[in-house]
PDB file of C-alpha atoms in Angstrom:
ATOM      1  CA  MET A   1     105.757  31.075  20.213  1.00 87.00           C
ATOM      2  CA  VAL A   2     106.305  34.532  18.688  1.00 94.00           C
ATOM      3  CA  ASP A   3     106.906  34.244  14.943  1.00 96.00           C
ATOM      4  CA  ILE A   4     110.100  36.132  14.021  1.00 97.00           C
ATOM      5  CA  THR A   5     110.862  37.356  10.516  1.00 97.00           C
ATOM      6  CA  PHE A   6     113.523  39.733   9.267  1.00 98.00           C
ATOM      7  CA  LYS A   7     113.236  42.865   7.149  1.00 97.00           C
ATOM      8  CA  ASP A   8     116.043  41.749   4.851  1.00 97.00           C
ATOM      9  CA  LYS A   9     118.300  38.823   4.101  1.00 97.00           C
ATOM     10  CA  THR A  10     121.310  40.515   5.738  1.00 96.00           C
ATOM     11  CA  LEU A  11     119.603  40.542   9.146  1.00 97.00           C
ATOM     12  CA  ARG A  12     118.373  36.975   8.624  1.00 97.00           C
ATOM     13  CA  LYS A  13     121.914  35.809   7.806  1.00 97.00           C
ATOM     14  CA  ILE A  14     123.348  37.563  10.859  1.00 97.00           C
ATOM     15  CA  ALA A  15     120.718  35.918  13.077  1.00 97.00           C
ATOM     16  CA  ASN A  16     121.212  32.434  11.620  1.00 96.00           C
ATOM     17  CA  HIS A  17     124.995  32.228  11.223  1.00 97.00           C
ATOM     18  CA  GLU A  18     127.069  32.431  14.376  1.00 95.00           C
ATOM     19  CA  ARG A  19     130.320  33.432  12.650  1.00 96.00           C
ATOM     20  CA  LYS A  20     128.636  36.217  10.685  1.00 96.00           C
ATOM     21  CA  MET A  21     126.887  37.420  13.832  1.00 97.00           C
ATOM     22  CA  GLN A  22     130.185  37.608  15.735  1.00 96.00           C
ATOM     23  CA  LYS A  23     131.921  39.351  12.827  1.00 97.00           C
ATOM     24  CA  GLU A  24     129.167  41.929  12.206  1.00 96.00           C
ATOM     25  CA  LEU A  25     128.103  42.647  15.791  1.00 97.00           C
ATOM     26  CA  GLY A  26     131.087  41.825  17.984  1.00 96.00           C
ATOM     27  CA  GLU A  27     131.067  39.377  20.856  1.00 96.00           C
ATOM     28  CA  ARG A  28     129.020  41.339  23.402  1.00 97.00           C
ATOM     29  CA  ARG A  29     126.307  42.603  21.026  1.00 97.00           C
ATOM     30  CA  ALA A  30     126.051  39.166  19.384  1.00 97.00           C
ATOM     31  CA  LYS A  31     125.533  37.525  22.785  1.00 97.00           C
ATOM     32  CA  LEU A  32     122.742  39.981  23.643  1.00 97.00           C
ATOM     33  CA  PHE A  33     121.185  39.643  20.179  1.00 98.00           C
ATOM     34  CA  ARG A  34     121.024  35.848  20.628  1.00 97.00           C
ATOM     35  CA  ARG A  35     119.482  36.320  24.081  1.00 97.00           C
ATOM     36  CA  ARG A  36     116.786  38.692  22.778  1.00 98.00           C
ATOM     37  CA  LEU A  37     115.958  36.338  19.892  1.00 97.00           C
ATOM     38  CA  SER A  38     115.681  33.469  22.371  1.00 97.00           C
ATOM     39  CA  GLN A  39     113.409  35.483  24.675  1.00 97.00           C
ATOM     40  CA  LEU A  40     111.167  36.491  21.782  1.00 97.00           C
ATOM     41  CA  SER A  41     110.960  33.029  20.244  1.00 96.00           C
ATOM     42  CA  ALA A  42     110.089  31.468  23.626  1.00 97.00           C
ATOM     43  CA  ALA A  43     107.235  33.942  24.190  1.00 97.00           C
ATOM     44  CA  LYS A  44     103.644  33.269  23.155  1.00 97.00           C
ATOM     45  CA  THR A  45     102.931  36.979  22.722  1.00 97.00           C
ATOM     46  CA  LEU A  46     104.884  40.193  23.055  1.00 97.00           C
ATOM     47  CA  GLU A  47     103.374  40.607  26.529  1.00 97.00           C
ATOM     48  CA  ASP A  48     105.524  37.677  27.731  1.00 98.00           C
ATOM     49  CA  VAL A  49     108.752  39.649  27.202  1.00 98.00           C
ATOM     50  CA  ARG A  50     107.491  42.972  28.496  1.00 95.00           C
ATOM     51  CA  SER A  51     108.897  42.535  32.015  1.00 95.00           C
ATOM     52  CA  LEU A  52     112.047  40.585  31.076  1.00 95.00           C
ATOM     53  CA  PRO A  53     115.505  42.156  31.212  1.00 94.00           C
ATOM     54  CA  GLY A  54     116.150  44.018  27.991  1.00 95.00           C
ATOM     55  CA  ASN A  55     113.784  46.953  28.467  1.00 96.00           C
ATOM     56  CA  TYR A  56     111.229  46.007  25.810  1.00 98.00           C
ATOM     57  CA  HIS A  57     109.342  49.192  24.977  1.00 97.00           C
ATOM     58  CA  GLU A  58     107.188  50.944  22.415  1.00 97.00           C
ATOM     59  CA  LEU A  59     108.764  53.758  20.444  1.00 96.00           C
ATOM     60  CA  THR A  60     107.114  57.120  19.843  1.00 95.00           C
ATOM     61  CA  GLU A  61     106.967  60.025  17.408  1.00 95.00           C
ATOM     62  CA  ASN A  62     108.509  59.159  14.024  1.00 95.00           C
ATOM     63  CA  ARG A  63     109.034  55.569  15.220  1.00 96.00           C
ATOM     64  CA  LYS A  64     105.464  55.016  16.469  1.00 96.00           C
ATOM     65  CA  GLY A  65     104.417  51.439  15.660  1.00 97.00           C
ATOM     66  CA  GLN A  66     107.911  50.127  16.343  1.00 97.00           C
ATOM     67  CA  TRP A  67     109.270  48.447  19.467  1.00 98.00           C
ATOM     68  CA  ALA A  68     112.825  48.176  20.751  1.00 97.00           C
ATOM     69  CA  CYS A  69     114.866  46.334  23.329  1.00 98.00           C
ATOM     70  CA  ASP A  70     118.363  46.958  24.624  1.00 97.00           C
ATOM     71  CA  LEU A  71     121.474  45.322  23.304  1.00 97.00           C
ATOM     72  CA  ASP A  72     124.770  46.863  24.412  1.00 94.00           C
ATOM     73  CA  GLN A  73     124.456  50.580  25.044  1.00 91.00           C
ATOM     74  CA  PRO A  74     123.584  52.572  23.020  1.00 93.00           C
ATOM     75  CA  TYR A  75     122.423  49.912  20.522  1.00 97.00           C
ATOM     76  CA  ARG A  76     118.856  48.629  20.291  1.00 97.00           C
ATOM     77  CA  LEU A  77     117.101  45.829  18.453  1.00 98.00           C
ATOM     78  CA  VAL A  78     114.136  47.423  16.646  1.00 98.00           C
ATOM     79  CA  PHE A  79     111.102  45.466  15.446  1.00 98.00           C
ATOM     80  CA  THR A  80     107.502  45.878  14.331  1.00 98.00           C
ATOM     81  CA  PRO A  81     104.468  43.647  14.893  1.00 98.00           C
ATOM     82  CA  GLN A  82     103.436  41.444  11.969  1.00 97.00           C
ATOM     83  CA  GLU A  83      99.783  42.109  12.801  1.00 96.00           C
ATOM     84  CA  ARG A  84      98.188  44.705  10.524  1.00 94.00           C
ATOM     85  CA  PRO A  85      96.681  46.839  11.819  1.00 96.00           C
ATOM     86  CA  ILE A  86      98.520  46.684  15.134  1.00 97.00           C
ATOM     87  CA  PRO A  87      95.942  45.637  17.781  1.00 97.00           C
ATOM     88  CA  THR A  88      94.830  48.438  20.092  1.00 96.00           C
ATOM     89  CA  ASN A  89      92.441  48.748  23.001  1.00 96.00           C
ATOM     90  CA  ASN A  90      89.595  51.255  23.337  1.00 96.00           C
ATOM     91  CA  ASP A  91      92.051  53.898  24.576  1.00 96.00           C
ATOM     92  CA  GLY A  92      94.261  53.504  21.507  1.00 93.00           C
ATOM     93  CA  GLN A  93      97.054  51.755  23.389  1.00 96.00           C
ATOM     94  CA  TYR A  94      98.792  48.830  21.701  1.00 97.00           C
ATOM     95  CA  CYS A  95      97.712  45.392  22.970  1.00 97.00           C
ATOM     96  CA  TRP A  96     100.965  43.538  23.593  1.00 97.00           C
ATOM     97  CA  LEU A  97      98.922  40.437  24.487  1.00 97.00           C
ATOM     98  CA  GLU A  98      97.555  40.206  20.924  1.00 97.00           C
ATOM     99  CA  ILE A  99     100.918  40.483  19.126  1.00 98.00           C
ATOM    100  CA  SER A 100     102.280  37.045  18.254  1.00 97.00           C
ATOM    101  CA  GLY A 101     104.587  37.873  15.351  1.00 97.00           C
ATOM    102  CA  ILE A 102     107.339  40.408  14.816  1.00 98.00           C
ATOM    103  CA  GLU A 103     109.615  41.554  12.031  1.00 98.00           C
ATOM    104  CA  ILE A 104     113.108  42.598  13.070  1.00 98.00           C
ATOM    105  CA  ILE A 105     113.956  45.716  11.110  1.00 98.00           C
ATOM    106  CA  GLU A 106     117.315  46.892  12.419  1.00 97.00           C
ATOM    107  CA  ILE A 107     120.033  47.030  15.030  1.00 97.00           C
ATOM    108  CA  ILE A 108     120.774  50.695  15.571  1.00 96.00           C
ATOM    109  CA  ASN A 109     121.839  53.504  17.869  1.00 91.00           C
ATOM    110  CA  TYR A 110     118.885  55.870  17.340  1.00 73.00           C
ATOM    111  CA  HIS A 111     119.680  58.235  20.213  1.00 69.00           C
TER     112      HIS A 111
END
């Protein structure tokens, strides 16, 4: 089970209180946020969600070391691995299979 933490208490409250989630995110985004949290919490490692709907992907450039998945377009759920340093293979690629904890840092339109 992937361990999920939140960058701040506002995100934690949104995730743990249905009424606040609906109010802050709207019905559609809240539904997708719940789905992504469920997918992540059911996974053993980040690799388990890689091929699920939601387009889980690594970010690049100034967001290197962060991951994202789709909510309602153009919004994304952005998170970082709890593992420090982030596990990599010999080629420097992140090892999704070795990431078993994440910290949700924001819900944002970064495009």
